[in-house]
Structure formats: structure tokens, C-alpha cells
Coordinates of C-alpha atoms in Angstrom, one line a residue:
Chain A
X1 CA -16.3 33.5 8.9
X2 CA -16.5 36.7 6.3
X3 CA -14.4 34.6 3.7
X4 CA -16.8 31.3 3.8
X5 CA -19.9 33.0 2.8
X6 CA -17.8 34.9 0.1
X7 CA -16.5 31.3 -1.1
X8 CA -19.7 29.6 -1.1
X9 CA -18.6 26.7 0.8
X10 CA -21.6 23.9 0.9
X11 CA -23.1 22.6 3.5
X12 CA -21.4 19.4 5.1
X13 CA -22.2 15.8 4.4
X14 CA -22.5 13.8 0.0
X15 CA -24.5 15.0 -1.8
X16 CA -26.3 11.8 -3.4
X17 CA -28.6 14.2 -5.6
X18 CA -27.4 12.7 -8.9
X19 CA -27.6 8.8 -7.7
X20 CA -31.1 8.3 -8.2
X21 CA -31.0 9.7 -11.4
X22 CA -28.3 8.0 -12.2
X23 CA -29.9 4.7 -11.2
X24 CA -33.1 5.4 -13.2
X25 CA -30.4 6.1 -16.4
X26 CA -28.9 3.1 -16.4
X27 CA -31.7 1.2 -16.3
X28 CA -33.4 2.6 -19.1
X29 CA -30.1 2.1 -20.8
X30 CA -30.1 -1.2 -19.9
X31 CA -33.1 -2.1 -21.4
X32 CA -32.5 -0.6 -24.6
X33 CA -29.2 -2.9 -24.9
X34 CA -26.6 -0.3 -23.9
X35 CA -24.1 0.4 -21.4
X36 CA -23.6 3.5 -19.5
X37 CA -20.1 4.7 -20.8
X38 CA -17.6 3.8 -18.5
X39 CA -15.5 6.7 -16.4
X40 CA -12.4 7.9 -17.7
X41 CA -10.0 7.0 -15.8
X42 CA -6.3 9.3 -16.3
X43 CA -3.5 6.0 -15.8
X44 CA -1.2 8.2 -15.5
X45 CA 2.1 9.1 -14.3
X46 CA 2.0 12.5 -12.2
X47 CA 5.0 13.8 -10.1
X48 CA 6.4 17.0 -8.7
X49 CA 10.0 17.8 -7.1
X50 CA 11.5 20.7 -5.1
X51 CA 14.7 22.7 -6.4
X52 CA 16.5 25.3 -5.4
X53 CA 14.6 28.2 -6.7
X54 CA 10.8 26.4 -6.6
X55 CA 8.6 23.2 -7.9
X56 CA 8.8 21.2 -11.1
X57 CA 5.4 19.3 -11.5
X58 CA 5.4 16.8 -14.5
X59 CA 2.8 14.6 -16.1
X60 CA 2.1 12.3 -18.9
X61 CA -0.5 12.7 -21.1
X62 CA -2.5 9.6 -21.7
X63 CA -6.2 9.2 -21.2
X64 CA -7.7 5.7 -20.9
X65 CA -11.2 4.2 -21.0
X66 CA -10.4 0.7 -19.7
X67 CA -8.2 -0.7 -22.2
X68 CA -8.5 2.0 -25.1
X69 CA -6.8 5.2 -25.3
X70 CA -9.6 7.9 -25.1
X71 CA -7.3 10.6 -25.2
X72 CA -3.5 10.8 -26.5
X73 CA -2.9 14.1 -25.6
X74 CA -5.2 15.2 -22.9
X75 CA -3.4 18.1 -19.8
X76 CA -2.8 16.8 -16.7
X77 CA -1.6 19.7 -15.2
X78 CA -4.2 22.1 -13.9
X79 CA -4.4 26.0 -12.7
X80 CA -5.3 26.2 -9.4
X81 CA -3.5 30.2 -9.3
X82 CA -1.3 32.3 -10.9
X83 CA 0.9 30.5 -8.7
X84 CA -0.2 26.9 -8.0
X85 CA -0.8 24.1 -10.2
X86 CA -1.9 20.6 -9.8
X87 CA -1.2 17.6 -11.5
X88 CA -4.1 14.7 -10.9
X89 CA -4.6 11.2 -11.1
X90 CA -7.4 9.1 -10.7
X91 CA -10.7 9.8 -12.3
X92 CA -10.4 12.2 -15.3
X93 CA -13.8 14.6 -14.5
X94 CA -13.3 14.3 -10.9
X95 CA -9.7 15.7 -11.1
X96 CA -10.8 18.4 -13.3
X97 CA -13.8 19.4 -11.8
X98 CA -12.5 19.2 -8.4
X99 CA -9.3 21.7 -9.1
X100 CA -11.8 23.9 -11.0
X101 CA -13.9 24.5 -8.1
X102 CA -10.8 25.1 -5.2
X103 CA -9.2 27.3 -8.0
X104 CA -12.7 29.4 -8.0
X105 CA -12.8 29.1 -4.2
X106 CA -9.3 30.4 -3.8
X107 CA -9.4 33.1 -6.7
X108 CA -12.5 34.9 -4.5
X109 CA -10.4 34.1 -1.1
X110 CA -7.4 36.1 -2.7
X111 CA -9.1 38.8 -3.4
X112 CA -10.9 38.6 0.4
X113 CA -7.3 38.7 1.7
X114 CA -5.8 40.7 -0.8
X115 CA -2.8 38.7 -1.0
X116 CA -1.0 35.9 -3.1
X117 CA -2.7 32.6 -1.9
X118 CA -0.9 30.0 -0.2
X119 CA -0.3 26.5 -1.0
X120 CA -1.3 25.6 2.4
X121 CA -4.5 27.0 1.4
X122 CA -5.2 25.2 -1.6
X123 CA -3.9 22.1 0.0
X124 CA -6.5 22.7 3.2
X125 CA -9.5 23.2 0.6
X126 CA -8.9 20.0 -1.1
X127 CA -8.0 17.8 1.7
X128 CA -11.7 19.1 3.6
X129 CA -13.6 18.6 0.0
X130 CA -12.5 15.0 -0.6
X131 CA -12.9 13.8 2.9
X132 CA -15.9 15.1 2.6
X133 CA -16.7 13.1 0.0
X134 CA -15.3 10.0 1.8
X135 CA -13.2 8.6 -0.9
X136 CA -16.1 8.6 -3.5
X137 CA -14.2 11.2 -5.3
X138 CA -11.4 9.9 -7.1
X139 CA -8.7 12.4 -7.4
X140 CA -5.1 11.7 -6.9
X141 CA -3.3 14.9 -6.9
X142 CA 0.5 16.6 -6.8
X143 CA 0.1 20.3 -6.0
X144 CA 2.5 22.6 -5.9
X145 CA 3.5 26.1 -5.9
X146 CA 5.5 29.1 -4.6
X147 CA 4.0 31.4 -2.4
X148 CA 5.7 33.7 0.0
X149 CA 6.5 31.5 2.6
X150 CA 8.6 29.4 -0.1
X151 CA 8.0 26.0 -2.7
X152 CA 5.8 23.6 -1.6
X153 CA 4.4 20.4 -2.7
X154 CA 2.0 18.1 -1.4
X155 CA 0.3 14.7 -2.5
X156 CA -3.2 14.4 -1.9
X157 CA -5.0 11.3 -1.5
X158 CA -8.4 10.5 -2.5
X159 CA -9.6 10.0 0.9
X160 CA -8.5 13.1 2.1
X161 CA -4.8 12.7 3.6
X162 CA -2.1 14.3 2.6
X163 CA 2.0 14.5 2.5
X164 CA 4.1 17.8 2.5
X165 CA 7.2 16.2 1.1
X166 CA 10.1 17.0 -1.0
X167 CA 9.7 14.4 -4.3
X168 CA 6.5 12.9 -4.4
X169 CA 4.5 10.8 -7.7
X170 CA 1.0 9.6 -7.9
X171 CA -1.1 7.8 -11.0
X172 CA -0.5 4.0 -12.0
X173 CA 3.1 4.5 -12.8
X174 CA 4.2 6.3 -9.7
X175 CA 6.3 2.7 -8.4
X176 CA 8.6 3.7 -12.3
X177 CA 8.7 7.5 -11.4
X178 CA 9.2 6.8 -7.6
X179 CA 12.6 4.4 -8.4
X180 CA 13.9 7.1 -10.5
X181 CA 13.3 9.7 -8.0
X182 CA 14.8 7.6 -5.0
X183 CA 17.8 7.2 -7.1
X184 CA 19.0 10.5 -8.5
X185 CA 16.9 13.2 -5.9
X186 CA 19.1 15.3 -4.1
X187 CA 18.3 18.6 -2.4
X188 CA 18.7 22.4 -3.6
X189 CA 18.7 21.0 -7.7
X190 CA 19.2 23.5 -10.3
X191 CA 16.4 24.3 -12.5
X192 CA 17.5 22.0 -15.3
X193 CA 18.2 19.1 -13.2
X194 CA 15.5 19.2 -11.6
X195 CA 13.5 19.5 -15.4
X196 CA 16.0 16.3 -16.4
X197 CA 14.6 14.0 -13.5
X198 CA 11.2 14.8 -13.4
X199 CA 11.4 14.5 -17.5
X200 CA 13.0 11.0 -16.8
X201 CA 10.8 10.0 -13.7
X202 CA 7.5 10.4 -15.9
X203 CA 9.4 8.5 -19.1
X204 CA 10.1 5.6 -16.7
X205 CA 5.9 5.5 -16.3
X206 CA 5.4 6.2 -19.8
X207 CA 7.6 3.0 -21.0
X208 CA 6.8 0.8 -17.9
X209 CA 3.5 1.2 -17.3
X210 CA 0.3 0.3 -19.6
X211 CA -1.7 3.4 -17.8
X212 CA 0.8 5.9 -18.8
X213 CA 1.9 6.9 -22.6
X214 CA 2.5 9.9 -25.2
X215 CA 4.0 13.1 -24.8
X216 CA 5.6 14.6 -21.3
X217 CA 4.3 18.0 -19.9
X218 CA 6.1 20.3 -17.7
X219 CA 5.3 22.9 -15.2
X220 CA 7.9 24.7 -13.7
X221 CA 7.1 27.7 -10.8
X222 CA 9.6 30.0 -9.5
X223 CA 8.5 33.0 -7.5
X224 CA 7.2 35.6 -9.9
X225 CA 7.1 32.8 -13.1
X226 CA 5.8 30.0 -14.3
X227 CA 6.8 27.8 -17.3
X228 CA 4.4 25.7 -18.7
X229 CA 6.1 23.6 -21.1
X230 CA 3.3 21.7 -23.4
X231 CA 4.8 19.3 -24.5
X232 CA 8.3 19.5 -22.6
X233 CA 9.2 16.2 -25.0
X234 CA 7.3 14.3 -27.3
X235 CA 8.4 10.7 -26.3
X236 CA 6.4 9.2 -28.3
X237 CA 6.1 11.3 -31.9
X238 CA 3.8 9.2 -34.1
X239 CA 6.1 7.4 -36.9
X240 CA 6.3 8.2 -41.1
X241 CA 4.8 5.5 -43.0
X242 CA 7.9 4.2 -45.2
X243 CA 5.3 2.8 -47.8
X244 CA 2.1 4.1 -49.7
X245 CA -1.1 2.6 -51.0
X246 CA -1.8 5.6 -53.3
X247 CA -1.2 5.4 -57.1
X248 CA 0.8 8.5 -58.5
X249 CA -1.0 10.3 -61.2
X250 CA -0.4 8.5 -64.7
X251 CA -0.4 5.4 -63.7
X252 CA -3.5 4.3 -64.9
X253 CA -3.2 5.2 -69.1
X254 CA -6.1 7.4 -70.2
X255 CA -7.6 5.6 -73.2
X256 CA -11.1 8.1 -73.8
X257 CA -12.5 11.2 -72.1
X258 CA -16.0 12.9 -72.6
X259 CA -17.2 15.8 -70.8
X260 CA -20.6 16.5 -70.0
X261 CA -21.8 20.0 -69.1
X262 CA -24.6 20.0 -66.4
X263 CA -27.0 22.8 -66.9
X264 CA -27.6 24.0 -63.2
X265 CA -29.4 27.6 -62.7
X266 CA -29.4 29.5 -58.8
X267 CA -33.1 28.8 -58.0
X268 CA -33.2 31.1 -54.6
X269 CA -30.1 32.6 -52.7
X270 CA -30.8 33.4 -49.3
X271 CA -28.4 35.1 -46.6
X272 CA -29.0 35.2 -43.1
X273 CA -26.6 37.2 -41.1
X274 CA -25.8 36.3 -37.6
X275 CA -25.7 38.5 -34.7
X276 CA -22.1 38.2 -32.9
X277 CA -22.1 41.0 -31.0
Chain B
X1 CA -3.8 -5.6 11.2
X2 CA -7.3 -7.0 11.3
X3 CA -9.0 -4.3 9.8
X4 CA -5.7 -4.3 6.9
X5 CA -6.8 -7.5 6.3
X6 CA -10.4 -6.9 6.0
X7 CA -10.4 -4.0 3.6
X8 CA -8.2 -6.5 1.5
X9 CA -11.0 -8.8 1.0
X10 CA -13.3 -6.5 0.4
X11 CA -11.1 -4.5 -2.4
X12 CA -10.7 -8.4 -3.6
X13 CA -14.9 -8.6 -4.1
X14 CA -15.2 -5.5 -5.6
X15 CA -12.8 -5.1 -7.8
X16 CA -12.6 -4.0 -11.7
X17 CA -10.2 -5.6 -14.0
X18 CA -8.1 -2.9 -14.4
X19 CA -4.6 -2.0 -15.3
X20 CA -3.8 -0.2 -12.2
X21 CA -2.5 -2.2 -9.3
X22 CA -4.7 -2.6 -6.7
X23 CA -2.3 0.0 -4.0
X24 CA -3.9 3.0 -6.1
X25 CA -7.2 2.4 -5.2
X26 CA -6.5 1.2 -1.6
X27 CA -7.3 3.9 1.3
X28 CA -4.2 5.2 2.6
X29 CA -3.3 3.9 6.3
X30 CA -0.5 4.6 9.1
X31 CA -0.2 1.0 9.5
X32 CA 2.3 2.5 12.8
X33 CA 3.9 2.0 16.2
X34 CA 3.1 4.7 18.3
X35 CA 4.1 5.3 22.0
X36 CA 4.0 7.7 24.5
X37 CA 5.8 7.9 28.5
X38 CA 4.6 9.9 31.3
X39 CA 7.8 10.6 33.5
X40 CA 8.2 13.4 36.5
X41 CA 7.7 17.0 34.5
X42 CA 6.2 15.9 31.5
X43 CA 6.1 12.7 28.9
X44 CA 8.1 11.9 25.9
X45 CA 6.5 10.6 23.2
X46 CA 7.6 8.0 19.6
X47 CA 6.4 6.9 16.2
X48 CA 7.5 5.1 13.1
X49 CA 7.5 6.8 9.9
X50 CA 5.7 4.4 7.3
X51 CA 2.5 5.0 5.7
X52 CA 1.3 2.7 3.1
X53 CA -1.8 2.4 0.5
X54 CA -1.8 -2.2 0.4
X55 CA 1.5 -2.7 -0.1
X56 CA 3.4 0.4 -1.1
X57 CA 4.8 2.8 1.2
X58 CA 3.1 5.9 0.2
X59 CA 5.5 8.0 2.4
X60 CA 8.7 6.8 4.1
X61 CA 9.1 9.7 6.3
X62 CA 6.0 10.5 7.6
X63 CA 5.5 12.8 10.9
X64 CA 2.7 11.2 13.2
X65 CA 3.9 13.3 16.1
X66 CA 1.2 15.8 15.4
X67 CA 1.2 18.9 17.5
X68 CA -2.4 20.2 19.4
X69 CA -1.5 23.2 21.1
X70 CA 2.2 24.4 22.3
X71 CA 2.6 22.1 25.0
X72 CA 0.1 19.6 23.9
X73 CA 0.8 16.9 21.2
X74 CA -1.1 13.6 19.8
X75 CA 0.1 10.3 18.4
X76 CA -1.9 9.1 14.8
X77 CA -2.4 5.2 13.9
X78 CA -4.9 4.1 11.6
X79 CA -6.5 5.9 8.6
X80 CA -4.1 8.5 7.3
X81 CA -7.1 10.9 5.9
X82 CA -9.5 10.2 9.0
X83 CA -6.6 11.0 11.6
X84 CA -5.4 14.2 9.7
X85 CA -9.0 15.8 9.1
X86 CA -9.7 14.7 13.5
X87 CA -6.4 16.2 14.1
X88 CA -7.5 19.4 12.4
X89 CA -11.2 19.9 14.0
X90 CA -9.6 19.1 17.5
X91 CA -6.6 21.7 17.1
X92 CA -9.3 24.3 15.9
X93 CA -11.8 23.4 18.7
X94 CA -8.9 23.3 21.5
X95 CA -7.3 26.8 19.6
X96 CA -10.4 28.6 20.3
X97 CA -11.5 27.1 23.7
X98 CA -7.8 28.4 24.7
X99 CA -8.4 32.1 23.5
X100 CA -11.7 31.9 24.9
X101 CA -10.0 30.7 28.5
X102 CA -6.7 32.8 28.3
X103 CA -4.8 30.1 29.2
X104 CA -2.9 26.9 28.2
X105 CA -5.7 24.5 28.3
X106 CA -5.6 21.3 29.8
X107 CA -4.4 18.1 28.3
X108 CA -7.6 16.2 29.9
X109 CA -9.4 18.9 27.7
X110 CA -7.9 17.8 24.1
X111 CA -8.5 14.0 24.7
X112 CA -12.1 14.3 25.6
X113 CA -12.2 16.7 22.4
X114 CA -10.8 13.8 20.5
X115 CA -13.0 11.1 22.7
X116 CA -16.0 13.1 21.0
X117 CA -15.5 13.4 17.9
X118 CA -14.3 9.4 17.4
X119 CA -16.6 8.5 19.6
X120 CA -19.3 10.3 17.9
X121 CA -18.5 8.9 14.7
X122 CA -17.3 5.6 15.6
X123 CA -18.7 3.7 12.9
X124 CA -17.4 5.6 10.1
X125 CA -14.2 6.3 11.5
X126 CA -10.8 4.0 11.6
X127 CA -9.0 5.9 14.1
X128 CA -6.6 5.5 17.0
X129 CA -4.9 8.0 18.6
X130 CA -3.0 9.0 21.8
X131 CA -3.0 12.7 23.3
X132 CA 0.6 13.3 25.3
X133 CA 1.5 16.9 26.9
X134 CA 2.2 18.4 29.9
X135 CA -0.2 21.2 31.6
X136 CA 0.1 22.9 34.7
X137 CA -2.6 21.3 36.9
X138 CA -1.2 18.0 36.5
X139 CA 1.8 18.1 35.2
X140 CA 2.6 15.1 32.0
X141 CA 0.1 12.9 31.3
X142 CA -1.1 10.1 28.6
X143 CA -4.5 9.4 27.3
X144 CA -5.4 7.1 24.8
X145 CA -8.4 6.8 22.0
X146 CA -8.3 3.5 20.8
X147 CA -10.9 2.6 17.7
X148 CA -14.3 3.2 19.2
X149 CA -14.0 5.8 21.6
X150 CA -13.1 4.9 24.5
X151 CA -10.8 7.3 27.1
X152 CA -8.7 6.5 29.8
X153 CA -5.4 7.6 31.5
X154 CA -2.3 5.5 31.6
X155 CA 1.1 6.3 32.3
X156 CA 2.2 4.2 29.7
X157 CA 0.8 3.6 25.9
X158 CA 1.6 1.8 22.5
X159 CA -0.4 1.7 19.9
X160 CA -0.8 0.6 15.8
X161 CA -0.6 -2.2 14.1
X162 CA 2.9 -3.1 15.8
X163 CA 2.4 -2.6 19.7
X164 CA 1.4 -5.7 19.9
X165 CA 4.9 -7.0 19.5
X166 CA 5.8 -4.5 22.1
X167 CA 3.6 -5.3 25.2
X168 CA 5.4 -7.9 26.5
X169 CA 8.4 -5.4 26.4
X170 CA 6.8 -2.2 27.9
X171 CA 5.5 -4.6 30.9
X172 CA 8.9 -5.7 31.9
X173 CA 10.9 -2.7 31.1
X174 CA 8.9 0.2 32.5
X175 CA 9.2 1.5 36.2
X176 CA 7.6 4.2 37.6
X177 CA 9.2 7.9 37.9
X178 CA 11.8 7.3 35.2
X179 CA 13.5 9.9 34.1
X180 CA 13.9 11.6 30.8
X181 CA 16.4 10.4 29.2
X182 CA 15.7 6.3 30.5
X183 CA 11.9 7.2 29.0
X184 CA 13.7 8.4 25.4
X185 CA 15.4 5.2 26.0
X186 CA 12.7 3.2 26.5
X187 CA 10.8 4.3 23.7
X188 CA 13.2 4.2 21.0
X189 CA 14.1 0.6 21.9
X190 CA 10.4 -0.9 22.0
X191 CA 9.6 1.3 18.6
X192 CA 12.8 -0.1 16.9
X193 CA 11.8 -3.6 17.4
X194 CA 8.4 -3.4 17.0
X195 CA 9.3 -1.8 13.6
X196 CA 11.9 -4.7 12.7
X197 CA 9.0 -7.4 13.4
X198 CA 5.7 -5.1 11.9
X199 CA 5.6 -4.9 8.1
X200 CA 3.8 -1.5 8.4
X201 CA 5.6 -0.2 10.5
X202 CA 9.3 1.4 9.6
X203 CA 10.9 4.5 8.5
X204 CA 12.8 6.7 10.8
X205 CA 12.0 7.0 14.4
X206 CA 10.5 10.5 15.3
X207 CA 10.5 10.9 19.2
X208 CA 9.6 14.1 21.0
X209 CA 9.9 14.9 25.1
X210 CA 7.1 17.7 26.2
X211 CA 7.6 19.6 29.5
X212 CA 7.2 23.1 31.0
X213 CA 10.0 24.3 29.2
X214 CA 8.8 23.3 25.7
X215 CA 9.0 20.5 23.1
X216 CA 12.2 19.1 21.9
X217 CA 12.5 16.8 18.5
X218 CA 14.8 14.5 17.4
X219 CA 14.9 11.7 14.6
X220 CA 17.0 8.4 14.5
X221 CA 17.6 8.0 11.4
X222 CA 16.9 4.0 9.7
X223 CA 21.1 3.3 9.9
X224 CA 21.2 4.4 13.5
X225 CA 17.9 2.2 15.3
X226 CA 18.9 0.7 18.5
X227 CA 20.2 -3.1 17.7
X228 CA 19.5 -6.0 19.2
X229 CA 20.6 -9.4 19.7
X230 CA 19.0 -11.4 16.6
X231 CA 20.0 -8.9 13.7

């Protein structure tokens, strides 16, 4: 009961405090001839695998805004501790604010406990949150860590459910990510298979799916270490153009050249310093 | 199946051109077959493996055998996230009303704890559940929760989207005081064909018998389900 006040846990049921204001927004919006800007929704291809030693969570890095790209570069991969990391899918503030807020809860419940925290933990925290929410929350997560018990990973639905499994993938391209998986998964991997297939699980969503594109990130987590390779492999390096519009210099012949001198005097010279400290 | 059905045609209504596939955005279910035996000493109880978001299996070896209390277990059909979280508060409530009694509590006591809360809620919630164990005062015993609420006792129960391809099976094929190993029998033969005619249902079959002397698992694997006659 000590570590809930110390949390700040809220109290139950939505919270529809914003919907009004919301509504009122985008109706004055509206009837200036604008749209509310859409969501940002992360296409995505997230996965995570187990291997011998710990987790490797992988993600592409594609944002999209409907049909555009909004971001080509944006990190999936979140810090929930020095331990845990999550990789969501879904909407792109939800899964960053929601991770935030667990990874502030569980930071001020490790030090209540004194201890490393548990991916149980984390994975109890956001389950509660976004059933809480009922779905409206769309976050789509992998988490995974090592704590002392061992590697674990877990997918987390929006809805609240969630699967302790060995392999799991999540986003718009998890069908591509999940074939690869279900071919080549086997149990106790080395480190750098286990880097190869998720590297090739999330490639499969970045060149399959529309939702998914750009570079691959990598998160590995052993006990005691974490490697968080951004960008593991840049899949999709933007190209040299072979040709050139610009003129070199001299190409245009110089026939005349007159040089006027502009007579410009200081008038006032101010500086204001700013305080940094 | 009929609520399946309905939250298709309501995802249909509302939905946004978009370029992901409508199974990210569907609500995950245990689309199930779920079963559970009372026999003389306790009752052994069986579930498929599948749980899908529309059409995609989100996880092919799911456990739905959840456990309560040591001796004290429940079966979990319908929404995935609704089930889990009811699951939780029950285990908590039932956790602490054991401490609080110094003794193994009673399974009677765990199904009205999960008659309360889905009754309670019954309009937001898309749950169906049945509580198995053995206790002391009365030995094994099933109780169900369908969807809405209600509570009753019976020595025999299916449930999900695929007992209804079972009923007709578990009415000729169960006797009274069977023992274990016919009940294990039983139940791995009515979940393997209701999981061969169900399209969510599938997977592995998880079975587990519960008796004085504790809880013993097993799994049959997809290559070794019971066969039957029309293969």
C-alpha cells in the first residue's frame, strides 16, 4: 500500500478531461476551414526474441501520418529501466507517453524496494493502465528485459492482454516478421543469431509492408548490459544523385564587371548578455 | 461466435482507410474450447491454445488454464484483456481472503468472487469463464460464469466459441463417477474435435487434473491430438 502513494497511481476509471476541449477545438477549426492534424500513427514493425544469454528487441523506424512519412528516422525503442526496454506500435504519442509514465512509476518503485525491477512489474503496470483505458489507448508494445529471475518478453495488447512468450512481433508488419520468426526461431540462440533474425524479421516488414520503412534499430539486454545499436543497419541509405543541375564555375564567360562600394556606417551597437546560469 | 461476428461489423462502420490490416486494430479474443470434469477426488480440466485479433492468431500457444489459488484453477474464453485483468482482481481478492481465513479457501468462494465482478460489470465486460478445483468440504467441483453473470454448479462444462460442436458429445459420452484417467480421456477427445471443426479454436491441448495431492500438467502437442474417423 506504501509503494502506491509513492507512485502516484490515479484514481480508477478514463479520464475524459481533455474531450470536451477537444470537441470545442475542432469545431472552431472547422469553421475556419481546417482540419485537426491527424494522429501519428508508428506502421511499424516491432519484435523481440529470447537467446541464450537475454532479449533482442528490434524495430523499424518509420513514422507515418496516413499515407506520408512524418518521420524517417523516428526510435521505437523506449527505456522503461536500466534494464527493460520497450518497443511500441500503434499510436506514436500514446506509446511514448505511456512508457514514459510506467518508466517514472517503476524508477520511484525501485528505489521503494531497493532492488532491480522486474519485467513482471513493468509488464503488470502497463497491462492495469491500458485496460484501464479500455482500448482507447493505442499502444502496441514488445517489452523485454533481464532481471534476476532471467529474460523475459512479453507483448502487450492495446486492450490490456498480454503474452509471455518466447518470439513475439507487433505493428502492421508483424504477419512479414512473424513468417521469418516461425521459420528460423530455435531456442538458447547465440547473441549474433539471435541479432541476424530479428535484423531479418524487421527487414521482411520494412520491404513487405507500406507501414514499415528506413533504417533497423537494435536493442540487445544481457544481465548487467545493454546494447543499443541506433541504427543496427541502414536498409534503406538514401541514394547519390548520378547527375547535377548546377553549372561549374566558368561556364558562363564574364564579358564586364563594375564594383560599387556601399557606404554603410554602425548607427548603434547593442549587446545584451543572457543569463545561463 | 456471435459476438466475433458483431464486433466485425462494427470495425466495418467505423473504419479509417488505412494501411494497416484490419487484425491490428481488432480487440484481442480467446476465440476457445474450454472444458472442465468433476470425477471422485477432484476434476480435470482442458483448453485450446489459439488466441486471435480477426483473423490472425496472435498467440498459438496460449495457456487459459489460469491458476487461482494452489488447489484452485479457472478456465478463460472470451476477451483476452477482460479475462486476464478478472483473473488478476479474483486471485488478489481470494489471496487475501485465504490469509485472512488461514486456510485453503473454498472453490464455491472463487466462483462467486468471479460471479461478482462479471456480474457487476456485465455490460462492459465479454467474459466467460469456468472455476475447477478441489477443496476439502466438498471435494472437486465445477462452476461456470457464462457472459452475464450467471453461477451455477455442474459436474460437467464446455465453453467458448467451440463447445457448441461438443454438446452433443459430452451428453453421450459422460457417466457419472468416472475416473481420472477416463475424465483426461474424455476431455482431450471432445477438445480435439471441437478444435478440428472451430476456426478459433486450435493450438495445443493444455489439460490439467486437480486433487488433494496437487495439480498435474500435461500438453498434447498439435501432431499428437486424438484422431478420429473423418481425418
Amino acid at each position: 500500500m506504501a509503494t502506491l502513494s509513492v507512485c502516484q497511481q490515479p484514481i480508477g476509471g478514463f479520464s475524459f478531461e481533455y474531450c470536451k476541449r477537444n470537441a470545442v477545438l475542432e469545431f472552431e477549426c472547422n469553421k475556419l476551414g481546417h482540419s485537426i492534424p491527424a494522429a501519428r500513427k508508428t506502421g511499424t514493425t516491432i519484435c523481440g526474441v529470447v537467446f541464450k544469454d537475454g532479449i533482442v528487441l528490434g524495430a523499424d523506424t518509420r513514422a507515418t501520418e496516413g499515407m506520408i512519412v512524418a518521420d524517417k528516422n523516428c526510435s521505437k525503442i523506449h527505456y522503461i529501466s536500466p534494464n527493460i526496454y520497450c518497443c511500441g506500435a500503434g499510436t506514436a504519442a500514446d506509446t511514448e507517453m505511456t512508457t514514459q509514465i510506467i518508466s517514472s512509476n517503476l524508477e520511484l518503485h525501485s528505489l521503494s524496494t531497493g532492488r532491480l525491477p522486474r519485467v513482471a512489474t513493468a509488464n503488470r503496470m502497463l497491462k492495469q493502465m491500458l485496460f484501464r483505458y479500455q482500448g482507447h489507448i493505442g499502444a502496441a508494445l514488445v517489452l523485454g528485459g533481464v532481471d534476476c529471475n532471467g529474460p523475459h518478453l512479453y507483448s502487450i495488447y492495446p486492450h490490456g492482454s498480454t503474452d509471455k512468450l518466447p518470439y513475439v512481433t507487433m505493428g502492421s508488419g508483424s504477419l512479414a516478421a512473424m513468417a521469418v520468426f516461425e521459420d528460423r526461431y530455435e531456442q538458447n540462440m547465440e547473441e549474433e543469431d539471435a541479432k541476424r533474425l530479428v535484423r531479418d524479421a524487421i527487414a521482411a516488414g520494412i520491404f513487405n509492408d507500406l507501414g514499415s520503412g528506413s533504417n533497423i534499430d537494435l536493442c540487445v539486454i544481457t544481465k548487467g548490459k545493454v546494447d543499443y545499436l541506433r541504427p543496427h543497419d541502414m536498409a534503406n541509405k538514401k541514394g547519390v544523385r548520378t547527375g547535377d543541375y548546377k553549372y561549374k564555375r566558368g561556364t558562363t564567360g564574364v564579358l564586364a564587371k563594375a564594383v560599387t562600394k556601399l557606404d554603410l556606417e554602425v548607427v548603434e551597437e547593442t549587446v545584451q548578455t543572457m543569463d545561463t546560469s | 461466435m456471435a459476438a466475433a461476428t458483431a464486433t466485425r461489423f462494427c470495425q466495418q462502420l467505423s473504419s479509417v482507410s488505412d494501411m494497416s490490416p484490419d487484425w491490428t486494430t481488432k480487440e484481442v479474443s480467446t476465440g476457445t474450447t474450454i472444458m472442465a470434469v468433476e470425477y471422485e477426488g477432484g476434476v480435470v480440466i482442458g483448453a485450446d491454445s489459439r488466441t486471435t485479433t480477426g483473423a490472425y492468431i496472435a498467440n498459438r500457444v496460449t495457456d487459459k488454464l489460469t491458476p487461482i489459488h494452489d488447489r484452485i484453477f479457472c478456465c478463460r474464453s472470451g476477451s483476452a484483456a477482460d479475462t486476464q485483468a478478472i483473473a488478476d482482481i479474483v486471485t488478489y481478492q481470494l489471496g487475501f481472503h485465504s490469509i485472512e481465513l488461514d486456510e485453503a479457501p473454498l472453490v464455491q468462494t472463487a466462483a462467486n468472487l468471479f460471479k461478482a465482478s462479471c456480474y457487476r460489470y456485465r455490460e462492459e465486460l465479454m467474459a466467460g469463464i469456468i472455476v475447477a478445483g478441489w477443496d476439502k468440504r466438498r471435494g472437486g467441483q465445477v462452476y461456470t460464469v457464462p457472459v452475464g453473470g450467471m453461477l451455477v454448479r455442474q459436474p460437467v462444462s464446455v465453453g467458448g466459441s467451440g463447445s457448441t460442436y461438443i454438446y452433443g458429445f459430452m451428453d453421450s459420452n459422460y457417466k457419472p463417477n468416472m475416473t481420472k484417467e477416463q475424465c483426461l480421456h474424455l476431455v482431450s477427445g471432445a477438445l480435439s474435435l471441437a478444435m478440428e471443426r472451430d476456426g478459433s479454436s486450435g493450438g495445443v491441448i493444455r489439460l490439467a487434473a486437480i486433487s488433494e495431492s496437487g495439480v498435474e500438467r500435461q500438453v498434447i502437442l498439435g501432431n499428437q491430438l486424438p484422431k478420429w474417423s473423418t481425418a
